[in-house]
mmCIF file of C-alpha atoms and ligand atoms in Angstrom:
data_model
loop_
_atom_site.group_PDB
_atom_site.id
_atom_site.type_symbol
_atom_site.label_atom_id
_atom_site.label_comp_id
_atom_site.label_asym_id
_atom_site.label_seq_id
_atom_site.Cartn_x
_atom_site.Cartn_y
_atom_site.Cartn_z
ATOM 1 C CA MET A 59 -9.205 -28.070 35.543
ATOM 2 C CA SER A 60 -7.373 -25.234 33.141
ATOM 3 C CA GLY A 61 -6.700 -21.845 34.515
ATOM 4 C CA GLU A 62 -7.536 -18.433 32.670
ATOM 5 C CA PRO A 63 -6.358 -15.262 33.013
ATOM 6 C CA ALA A 64 -9.848 -12.235 34.243
ATOM 7 C CA ARG A 65 -11.511 -11.281 31.394
ATOM 8 C CA ASP A 66 -12.060 -7.876 30.492
ATOM 9 C CA PRO A 67 -8.937 -6.396 33.354
ATOM 10 C CA SER A 68 -9.014 -3.424 32.438
ATOM 11 C CA ASP A 69 -7.448 -2.907 35.477
ATOM 12 C CA ALA A 70 -6.162 -5.917 36.041
ATOM 13 C CA LEU A 71 -1.513 -5.086 37.955
ATOM 14 C CA ARG A 72 -0.161 -6.000 34.081
ATOM 15 C CA VAL A 73 3.005 -8.016 35.459
ATOM 16 C CA ALA A 74 6.011 -8.912 32.831
ATOM 17 C CA VAL A 75 7.815 -12.389 34.054
ATOM 18 C CA LEU A 76 11.279 -12.483 32.582
ATOM 19 C CA GLY A 77 12.529 -16.251 33.286
ATOM 20 C CA PRO A 78 9.258 -18.045 33.751
ATOM 21 C CA GLY A 79 11.242 -21.735 34.475
ATOM 22 C CA GLY A 80 10.719 -22.849 37.922
ATOM 23 C CA VAL A 81 10.234 -20.059 40.152
ATOM 24 C CA GLY A 82 9.301 -16.808 37.505
ATOM 25 C CA GLY A 83 6.542 -19.986 35.918
ATOM 26 C CA LEU A 84 4.966 -20.935 38.638
ATOM 27 C CA LEU A 85 4.850 -16.956 39.239
ATOM 28 C CA ALA A 86 2.755 -16.237 36.275
ATOM 29 C CA ALA A 87 0.666 -19.049 36.873
ATOM 30 C CA LEU A 88 -0.550 -17.616 40.153
ATOM 31 C CA LEU A 89 -0.956 -14.212 38.570
ATOM 32 C CA THR A 90 -2.608 -15.003 36.193
ATOM 33 C CA GLN A 91 -5.350 -17.719 37.548
ATOM 34 C CA ALA A 92 -5.805 -14.193 40.543
ATOM 35 C CA GLY A 93 -6.309 -12.001 37.939
ATOM 36 C CA ALA A 94 -3.310 -10.419 37.030
ATOM 37 C CA SER A 95 -2.330 -9.737 33.312
ATOM 38 C CA VAL A 96 0.671 -11.688 32.653
ATOM 39 C CA THR A 97 3.630 -12.088 30.349
ATOM 40 C CA CYS A 98 6.631 -13.971 30.018
ATOM 41 C CA LEU A 99 9.250 -12.504 27.966
ATOM 42 C CA ALA A 100 12.053 -16.009 27.226
ATOM 43 C CA GLY A 101 13.762 -16.837 24.183
ATOM 44 C CA ALA A 102 11.944 -18.687 20.918
ATOM 45 C CA ARG A 103 11.208 -21.714 21.625
ATOM 46 C CA THR A 104 10.205 -21.419 25.206
ATOM 47 C CA VAL A 105 7.349 -18.695 23.906
ATOM 48 C CA GLU A 106 6.268 -21.330 21.018
ATOM 49 C CA VAL A 107 5.920 -23.382 23.786
ATOM 50 C CA LEU A 108 4.551 -21.013 25.719
ATOM 51 C CA ARG A 109 2.263 -19.915 23.379
ATOM 52 C CA THR A 110 1.341 -23.653 22.220
ATOM 53 C CA HIS A 111 0.599 -25.764 25.129
ATOM 54 C CA GLY A 112 0.309 -21.967 27.940
ATOM 55 C CA LEU A 113 2.281 -23.153 31.008
ATOM 56 C CA ARG A 114 1.531 -26.304 33.373
ATOM 57 C CA VAL A 115 1.867 -26.439 36.474
ATOM 58 C CA GLU A 116 2.150 -28.923 39.122
ATOM 59 C CA SER A 117 1.241 -27.420 42.260
ATOM 60 C CA ARG A 118 0.495 -28.349 45.881
ATOM 61 C CA LEU A 119 -1.379 -24.772 46.104
ATOM 62 C CA LEU A 120 -2.499 -24.847 41.836
ATOM 63 C CA GLY A 121 -3.340 -28.332 42.061
ATOM 64 C CA VAL A 122 -2.527 -29.499 38.478
ATOM 65 C CA VAL A 123 -2.980 -26.438 35.984
ATOM 66 C CA THR A 124 -2.276 -25.294 32.303
ATOM 67 C CA THR A 125 -2.299 -21.589 32.609
ATOM 68 C CA ARG A 126 -2.820 -19.152 29.070
ATOM 69 C CA VAL A 127 -0.122 -17.254 29.375
ATOM 70 C CA GLU A 128 0.772 -13.870 26.723
ATOM 71 C CA ALA A 129 5.166 -15.318 25.841
ATOM 72 C CA ALA A 130 6.935 -12.394 24.199
ATOM 73 C CA GLU A 131 10.897 -12.390 22.999
ATOM 74 C CA GLN A 132 11.069 -8.461 24.675
ATOM 75 C CA LEU A 133 8.987 -6.634 26.699
ATOM 76 C CA THR A 134 7.001 -4.235 24.079
ATOM 77 C CA ALA A 135 4.397 -2.478 25.640
ATOM 78 C CA PRO A 136 4.448 -0.796 29.568
ATOM 79 C CA VAL A 137 3.886 -3.057 32.456
ATOM 80 C CA ASP A 138 3.026 -2.272 36.594
ATOM 81 C CA VAL A 139 5.505 -4.957 37.710
ATOM 82 C CA CYS A 140 8.429 -6.996 36.069
ATOM 83 C CA LEU A 141 9.913 -9.736 38.516
ATOM 84 C CA VAL A 142 12.560 -10.725 37.459
ATOM 85 C CA CYS A 143 13.158 -14.458 37.140
ATOM 86 C CA VAL A 144 16.422 -15.762 35.748
ATOM 87 C CA LYS A 145 19.681 -17.548 37.311
ATOM 88 C CA ALA A 146 22.111 -15.129 37.699
ATOM 89 C CA THR A 147 24.347 -16.979 35.206
ATOM 90 C CA HIS A 148 21.908 -15.449 32.213
ATOM 91 C CA LEU A 149 20.776 -11.774 34.014
ATOM 92 C CA ASP A 150 22.893 -10.088 31.583
ATOM 93 C CA ALA A 151 22.112 -12.106 28.343
ATOM 94 C CA ALA A 152 18.002 -11.722 29.496
ATOM 95 C CA LEU A 153 18.205 -8.059 30.638
ATOM 96 C CA GLU A 154 18.075 -7.226 27.076
ATOM 97 C CA ARG A 155 15.165 -8.451 26.814
ATOM 98 C CA VAL A 156 14.085 -5.014 29.235
ATOM 99 C CA PRO A 157 14.292 -1.988 26.531
ATOM 100 C CA ALA A 158 14.764 0.500 29.187
ATOM 101 C CA ASP A 159 12.850 2.570 27.419
ATOM 102 C CA VAL A 160 9.845 0.712 27.711
ATOM 103 C CA LEU A 161 10.076 -0.142 30.728
ATOM 104 C CA GLY A 162 10.631 3.115 32.742
ATOM 105 C CA ASP A 163 9.580 3.587 36.005
ATOM 106 C CA ALA A 164 7.980 0.484 36.466
ATOM 107 C CA LEU A 165 8.912 -2.359 39.567
ATOM 108 C CA VAL A 166 11.465 -4.769 38.968
ATOM 109 C CA VAL A 167 11.699 -7.142 41.731
ATOM 110 C CA PRO A 168 14.129 -9.326 41.108
ATOM 111 C CA LEU A 169 13.723 -12.934 42.800
ATOM 112 C CA LEU A 170 16.961 -14.235 42.423
ATOM 113 C CA ASN A 171 19.099 -15.677 45.689
ATOM 114 C CA GLY A 172 22.172 -13.639 46.204
ATOM 115 C CA ILE A 173 22.982 -9.995 46.613
ATOM 116 C CA GLU A 174 24.729 -7.827 44.365
ATOM 117 C CA HIS A 175 22.438 -7.877 40.842
ATOM 118 C CA VAL A 176 19.827 -4.925 42.599
ATOM 119 C CA ALA A 177 23.472 -3.002 42.565
ATOM 120 C CA GLU A 178 23.618 -4.414 38.980
ATOM 121 C CA LEU A 179 20.416 -3.919 37.903
ATOM 122 C CA ARG A 180 19.782 -0.310 39.470
ATOM 123 C CA ARG A 181 22.921 0.672 37.641
ATOM 124 C CA ARG A 182 21.242 -1.647 34.270
ATOM 125 C CA ARG A 183 17.440 0.343 34.892
ATOM 126 C CA PRO A 184 18.179 3.668 36.549
ATOM 127 C CA HIS A 185 14.701 5.191 35.646
ATOM 128 C CA ALA A 186 12.793 1.398 37.490
ATOM 129 C CA ALA A 187 12.323 1.211 40.238
ATOM 130 C CA VAL A 188 13.452 -2.012 41.879
ATOM 131 C CA VAL A 189 12.505 -3.652 45.080
ATOM 132 C CA PRO A 190 14.788 -5.887 46.559
ATOM 133 C CA ALA A 191 13.242 -9.492 46.587
ATOM 134 C CA ALA A 192 13.407 -12.369 48.396
ATOM 135 C CA ILE A 193 11.930 -15.604 47.491
ATOM 136 C CA ARG A 194 10.940 -18.924 50.061
ATOM 137 C CA VAL A 195 9.750 -21.986 47.345
ATOM 138 C CA GLU A 196 11.051 -25.337 45.595
ATOM 139 C CA SER A 197 9.781 -25.151 42.124
ATOM 140 C CA THR A 198 11.892 -26.628 39.103
ATOM 141 C CA ARG A 199 11.117 -26.005 35.421
ATOM 142 C CA VAL A 200 10.894 -29.597 34.404
ATOM 143 C CA GLU A 201 11.373 -28.704 30.492
ATOM 144 C CA PRO A 202 10.489 -25.475 28.662
ATOM 145 C CA GLY A 203 6.703 -24.912 29.593
ATOM 146 C CA VAL A 204 6.042 -26.743 33.236
ATOM 147 C CA VAL A 205 6.822 -25.891 36.456
ATOM 148 C CA ARG A 206 7.208 -28.238 39.544
ATOM 149 C CA HIS A 207 6.258 -26.854 42.462
ATOM 150 C CA ASP A 208 6.817 -29.293 45.624
ATOM 151 C CA SER A 209 6.823 -27.259 48.226
ATOM 152 C CA PRO A 210 3.452 -26.122 50.292
ATOM 153 C CA PHE A 211 4.419 -22.949 50.680
ATOM 154 C CA VAL A 212 5.572 -19.535 49.059
ATOM 155 C CA THR A 213 6.966 -16.865 50.407
ATOM 156 C CA ILE A 214 8.591 -13.126 49.574
ATOM 157 C CA ASP A 215 9.924 -11.174 50.623
ATOM 158 C CA LEU A 216 9.357 -7.239 49.801
ATOM 159 C CA ALA A 217 11.844 -4.095 50.668
ATOM 160 C CA PRO A 218 10.498 -1.143 48.973
ATOM 161 C CA ALA A 219 12.555 1.392 49.292
ATOM 162 C CA ALA A 220 10.389 4.403 50.446
ATOM 163 C CA GLY A 221 7.750 5.990 48.010
ATOM 164 C CA LEU A 222 7.119 3.026 46.321
ATOM 165 C CA GLN A 223 4.314 1.442 49.461
ATOM 166 C CA GLU A 224 2.151 2.461 47.600
ATOM 167 C CA ARG A 225 3.266 0.248 44.058
ATOM 168 C CA VAL A 226 3.776 -2.479 47.114
ATOM 169 C CA VAL A 227 0.600 -3.159 48.960
ATOM 170 C CA ARG A 228 -0.727 -3.343 45.020
ATOM 171 C CA LEU A 229 1.159 -6.132 43.653
ATOM 172 C CA ALA A 230 0.913 -7.590 47.064
ATOM 173 C CA GLY A 231 -2.484 -7.872 47.172
ATOM 174 C CA VAL A 232 -2.576 -9.508 43.857
ATOM 175 C CA LEU A 233 -0.243 -12.172 45.434
ATOM 176 C CA GLU A 234 -1.522 -12.651 48.223
ATOM 177 C CA ARG A 235 -5.419 -13.176 46.371
ATOM 178 C CA ALA A 236 -2.385 -15.883 44.459
ATOM 179 C CA GLY A 237 -1.872 -17.789 47.585
ATOM 180 C CA VAL A 238 2.039 -16.023 48.371
ATOM 181 C CA THR A 239 2.002 -15.071 51.650
ATOM 182 C CA VAL A 240 4.332 -11.801 51.402
ATOM 183 C CA ARG A 241 6.128 -9.634 53.917
ATOM 184 C CA THR A 242 7.157 -6.594 53.508
ATOM 185 C CA THR A 243 10.087 -4.490 55.577
ATOM 186 C CA ASN A 244 12.085 -1.266 54.309
ATOM 187 C CA ASP A 245 15.267 -3.215 55.380
ATOM 188 C CA GLU A 246 16.275 -3.988 51.931
ATOM 189 C CA ALA A 247 19.544 -5.590 53.824
ATOM 190 C CA ALA A 248 17.980 -7.801 56.155
ATOM 191 C CA VAL A 249 15.310 -9.053 53.379
ATOM 192 C CA LEU A 250 18.428 -10.858 50.798
ATOM 193 C CA TRP A 251 21.457 -11.354 53.910
ATOM 194 C CA GLY A 252 18.288 -12.800 55.869
ATOM 195 C CA LYS A 253 17.966 -15.905 53.315
ATOM 196 C CA LEU A 254 22.201 -16.026 52.571
ATOM 197 C CA ALA A 255 23.325 -16.558 55.858
ATOM 198 C CA PHE A 256 21.091 -20.305 55.510
ATOM 199 C CA LEU A 257 21.449 -20.362 51.536
ATOM 200 C CA ALA A 258 25.748 -20.095 50.972
ATOM 201 C CA PRO A 259 26.782 -21.910 53.918
ATOM 202 C CA PHE A 260 23.512 -23.979 51.838
ATOM 203 C CA ALA A 261 24.449 -24.406 48.675
ATOM 204 C CA LEU A 262 28.320 -24.199 49.047
ATOM 205 C CA LEU A 263 28.453 -27.787 52.222
ATOM 206 C CA THR A 264 26.025 -29.924 49.507
ATOM 207 C CA THR A 265 27.906 -29.052 46.245
ATOM 208 C CA SER A 266 31.222 -30.012 47.364
ATOM 209 C CA ALA A 267 30.388 -33.138 48.680
ATOM 210 C CA ARG A 268 28.275 -33.559 46.446
ATOM 211 C CA ALA A 269 25.540 -35.268 48.887
ATOM 212 C CA PRO A 270 22.091 -33.633 50.000
ATOM 213 C CA VAL A 271 22.105 -31.826 53.560
ATOM 214 C CA GLY A 272 21.569 -35.462 55.121
ATOM 215 C CA ARG A 273 25.178 -35.941 55.259
ATOM 216 C CA VAL A 274 26.663 -32.742 55.563
ATOM 217 C CA ARG A 275 25.843 -31.749 58.674
ATOM 218 C CA GLU A 276 26.398 -35.671 60.631
ATOM 219 C CA GLU A 277 29.882 -35.171 57.774
ATOM 220 C CA ARG A 278 31.094 -31.660 58.154
ATOM 221 C CA ARG A 279 29.690 -30.539 60.615
ATOM 222 C CA GLU A 280 33.156 -28.115 61.626
ATOM 223 C CA ASP A 281 32.670 -26.420 58.466
ATOM 224 C CA LEU A 282 28.720 -26.073 58.185
ATOM 225 C CA LEU A 283 29.691 -24.126 61.469
ATOM 226 C CA ALA A 284 32.460 -22.109 60.693
ATOM 227 C CA LEU A 285 30.355 -21.093 57.183
ATOM 228 C CA VAL A 286 27.460 -19.939 59.248
ATOM 229 C CA HIS A 287 28.991 -18.476 61.165
ATOM 230 C CA GLU A 288 31.580 -17.100 58.939
ATOM 231 C CA VAL A 289 28.246 -15.595 56.536
ATOM 232 C CA ALA A 290 26.523 -14.300 59.805
ATOM 233 C CA SER A 291 29.546 -12.182 60.934
ATOM 234 C CA VAL A 292 29.466 -10.658 56.802
ATOM 235 C CA ALA A 293 26.001 -9.640 57.648
ATOM 236 C CA ARG A 294 26.413 -8.670 60.802
ATOM 237 C CA ALA A 295 29.077 -6.000 59.057
ATOM 238 C CA GLU A 296 25.807 -5.135 56.350
ATOM 239 C CA GLY A 297 23.970 -4.318 60.228
ATOM 240 C CA VAL A 298 21.976 -7.084 59.643
ATOM 241 C CA PRO A 299 21.848 -9.209 63.009
ATOM 242 C CA VAL A 300 21.911 -13.236 62.382
ATOM 243 C CA ASP A 301 20.867 -15.516 64.893
ATOM 244 C CA THR A 302 23.610 -18.570 63.897
ATOM 245 C CA ASP A 303 22.605 -20.500 67.061
ATOM 246 C CA MET A 304 18.672 -20.298 64.740
ATOM 247 C CA VAL A 305 20.557 -21.154 61.332
ATOM 248 C CA VAL A 306 21.990 -23.823 62.740
ATOM 249 C CA ALA A 307 18.811 -24.910 64.435
ATOM 250 C CA PHE A 308 16.985 -24.750 60.892
ATOM 251 C CA PHE A 309 20.183 -27.132 59.211
ATOM 252 C CA ASP A 310 19.245 -29.661 61.787
ATOM 253 C CA SER A 311 15.565 -29.487 61.437
ATOM 254 C CA VAL A 312 15.328 -29.536 57.051
ATOM 255 C CA PRO A 313 14.646 -32.762 55.551
ATOM 256 C CA GLU A 314 17.447 -34.864 55.115
ATOM 257 C CA GLY A 315 17.363 -35.468 51.728
ATOM 258 C CA MET A 316 17.074 -31.616 50.785
ATOM 259 C CA ARG A 317 19.959 -30.244 48.031
ATOM 260 C CA SER A 318 20.914 -26.967 46.708
ATOM 261 C CA SER A 319 19.675 -26.122 42.955
ATOM 262 C CA MET A 320 23.423 -25.314 43.186
ATOM 263 C CA GLN A 321 24.705 -28.910 43.787
ATOM 264 C CA ARG A 322 21.779 -29.819 40.965
ATOM 265 C CA ASP A 323 23.186 -27.850 38.663
ATOM 266 C CA ALA A 324 26.676 -28.545 39.160
ATOM 267 C CA ALA A 325 25.705 -33.040 39.037
ATOM 268 C CA ALA A 326 23.257 -31.457 35.718
ATOM 269 C CA GLY A 327 27.026 -29.724 33.823
ATOM 270 C CA ARG A 328 25.184 -26.545 33.907
ATOM 271 C CA PRO A 329 26.625 -22.816 34.751
ATOM 272 C CA THR A 330 26.391 -22.488 38.932
ATOM 273 C CA GLU A 331 25.484 -19.578 41.177
ATOM 274 C CA LEU A 332 28.576 -19.512 42.675
ATOM 275 C CA ASP A 333 29.893 -16.636 42.127
ATOM 276 C CA ALA A 334 26.343 -15.040 43.360
ATOM 277 C CA ILE A 335 26.384 -17.125 46.664
ATOM 278 C CA GLY A 336 29.480 -17.418 47.909
ATOM 279 C CA GLY A 337 31.033 -15.626 45.743
ATOM 280 C CA ALA A 338 29.838 -11.989 47.117
ATOM 281 C CA VAL A 339 29.472 -12.636 50.407
ATOM 282 C CA VAL A 340 33.855 -13.475 49.579
ATOM 283 C CA ARG A 341 33.474 -9.636 48.453
ATOM 284 C CA ALA A 342 31.415 -8.903 51.048
ATOM 285 C CA ALA A 343 33.805 -10.258 53.772
ATOM 286 C CA ASP A 344 36.913 -8.184 51.727
ATOM 287 C CA ARG A 345 34.726 -4.666 52.144
ATOM 288 C CA HIS A 346 34.380 -4.940 56.191
ATOM 289 C CA GLY A 347 38.022 -6.560 56.026
ATOM 290 C CA ILE A 348 36.213 -9.551 57.518
ATOM 291 C CA ALA A 349 38.278 -13.497 57.445
ATOM 292 C CA VAL A 350 36.083 -15.789 56.493
ATOM 293 C CA PRO A 351 38.444 -18.457 55.026
ATOM 294 C CA VAL A 352 36.378 -21.541 55.398
ATOM 295 C CA THR A 353 34.366 -19.084 52.626
ATOM 296 C CA ALA A 354 37.066 -18.397 50.454
ATOM 297 C CA ARG A 355 38.218 -21.977 50.349
ATOM 298 C CA TYR A 356 34.664 -23.547 49.681
ATOM 299 C CA VAL A 357 34.422 -20.908 47.127
ATOM 300 C CA ALA A 358 37.847 -21.527 45.578
ATOM 301 C CA GLU A 359 37.744 -24.887 45.697
ATOM 302 C CA LEU A 360 34.294 -25.138 43.759
ATOM 303 C CA ARG A 361 35.291 -22.820 41.570
ATOM 304 C CA ALA A 362 38.683 -25.260 40.009
ATOM 305 C CA ALA A 363 36.070 -27.610 40.085
ATOM 306 C CA THR A 364 33.968 -26.306 37.833
ATOM 307 C CA ASP A 365 35.860 -24.083 35.235
HETATM 308 N N1 NAP B 564 14.095 -23.205 41.559
HETATM 309 C C1 NAP B 564 13.660 -22.363 43.273
HETATM 310 O O1 NAP B 564 12.983 -23.346 43.608
HETATM 311 C C2 NAP B 564 14.409 -21.186 43.870
HETATM 312 C C3 NAP B 564 14.057 -21.025 45.149
HETATM 313 C C4 NAP B 564 14.527 -19.599 46.056
HETATM 314 C C5 NAP B 564 15.187 -18.611 45.375
HETATM 315 N N2 NAP B 564 15.284 -19.016 43.839
HETATM 316 C C6 NAP B 564 15.803 -18.331 42.880
HETATM 317 O O2 NAP B 564 16.170 -17.761 41.722
HETATM 318 C C7 NAP B 564 16.085 -17.729 40.126
HETATM 319 C C8 NAP B 564 15.212 -18.099 39.654
HETATM 320 O O3 NAP B 564 15.366 -20.084 39.160
HETATM 321 P P1 NAP B 564 14.772 -21.359 39.289
HETATM 322 O O4 NAP B 564 15.116 -22.069 39.448
HETATM 323 O O5 NAP B 564 13.728 -20.217 38.867
HETATM 324 O O6 NAP B 564 15.704 -20.943 37.241
HETATM 325 P P2 NAP B 564 15.212 -22.196 36.364
HETATM 326 O O7 NAP B 564 13.878 -22.367 37.124
HETATM 327 O O8 NAP B 564 16.232 -22.220 35.832
HETATM 328 O O9 NAP B 564 14.610 -20.884 34.821
HETATM 329 C C9 NAP B 564 15.506 -19.466 34.767
HETATM 330 C C10 NAP B 564 14.674 -19.403 33.814
HETATM 331 O O10 NAP B 564 15.746 -17.964 33.196
HETATM 332 C C11 NAP B 564 15.515 -18.453 31.278
HETATM 333 N N3 NAP B 564 16.722 -18.085 30.504
HETATM 334 C C12 NAP B 564 17.411 -18.665 30.538
HETATM 335 N N4 NAP B 564 17.672 -17.424 30.334
HETATM 336 C C13 NAP B 564 17.608 -16.173 28.980
HETATM 337 C C14 NAP B 564 17.629 -15.293 28.672
HETATM 338 N N5 NAP B 564 18.254 -14.441 28.154
HETATM 339 N N6 NAP B 564 16.477 -14.513 28.604
HETATM 340 C C15 NAP B 564 14.887 -15.016 28.727
HETATM 341 N N7 NAP B 564 14.836 -16.678 29.999
HETATM 342 C C16 NAP B 564 16.192 -16.794 30.345
HETATM 343 C C17 NAP B 564 15.280 -19.938 31.672
HETATM 344 O O11 NAP B 564 14.227 -20.815 30.278
HETATM 345 P P3 NAP B 564 13.986 -21.190 29.508
HETATM 346 O O12 NAP B 564 13.068 -22.490 30.623
HETATM 347 O O13 NAP B 564 13.476 -20.966 28.040
HETATM 348 O O14 NAP B 564 14.996 -22.586 29.600
HETATM 349 C C18 NAP B 564 13.909 -20.291 32.430
HETATM 350 O O15 NAP B 564 12.495 -20.644 31.948
HETATM 351 C C19 NAP B 564 17.604 -17.615 41.519
HETATM 352 O O16 NAP B 564 18.267 -16.997 41.507
HETATM 353 C C20 NAP B 564 17.516 -18.682 41.788
HETATM 354 O O17 NAP B 564 19.112 -19.028 43.345
HETATM 355 C C21 NAP B 564 14.615 -20.505 43.323
#
């Protein structure tokens, strides 16, 4: 099966995908299938692979699909939306591919885990319309241009500021046509902290223990409860009520073999998103004068281990 972009899509949504990896590659393929005009922004090697072979996605939503996409090392023409899909550790370098004067006031939708990238993007691209977002998916870049999508769902939460609704509704419509579940709210803290409430404890525990969730929830129960409560207390100070019983129940319900991407990165010797995920919790706690001793200990230990 082979997917082609919509024909003559003069009113097609123009989307740049910065970082066509696990998340970006999947969304680039899905959006192309739904008729958007997609350009993947990546390094020279990945651009070459995408131009030569297209984007191959093995997905529960799409089946196995090879999709033709445009690929470039730099954004050179205006787009309606730029999806930012690099890891936090690559954000700084990747942004060079998106010149502010070409980007203009386009929607910028960062799908990174963490919190602080939103302010960073607003600072670095002040004319763009940054829409805080979170994605729930399990998708892996197997090699440049090849993505394996394992979760039977893709859900995106969007938190547009006032005045951006119309443009976000258009984006949401295309995403939904592509099979993505989209939820929209005006509470950006809820989107970001709602995700971090589970993700931060999960990533810190599994990376530290070098074990899947099944083992950490049995062997590190006390730390798990402490981490969940600490992150929730910071989220509450940020205005986001987190139900800790629900977070713990979710921990207990996920498949025992589930591993975090931080853990996979650490095991592979790649830079991790420790600072964007754990470090951000500790910094927010400091700002609010909240003690988070277990989180801080995990962050310090992992930082020492990976430095
Ligand atoms: N994967 C998931 O299931 C998932 C789920 C929820 C949230 N997230 C979050 O989504 C974000 C992206 O994660 P991911 O798993 O998709 O990462 P990934 O698979 O490593 O993909 C990142 C992509 O960024 C590209 N990249 C790196 N440096 C770049 C640069 N300077 N310019 C342009 N592109 C660059 C990489 O290019 P190459 O291919 O050329 O190396 C790669 O394609 C992270 O914050 C992650 O925590 C991921």
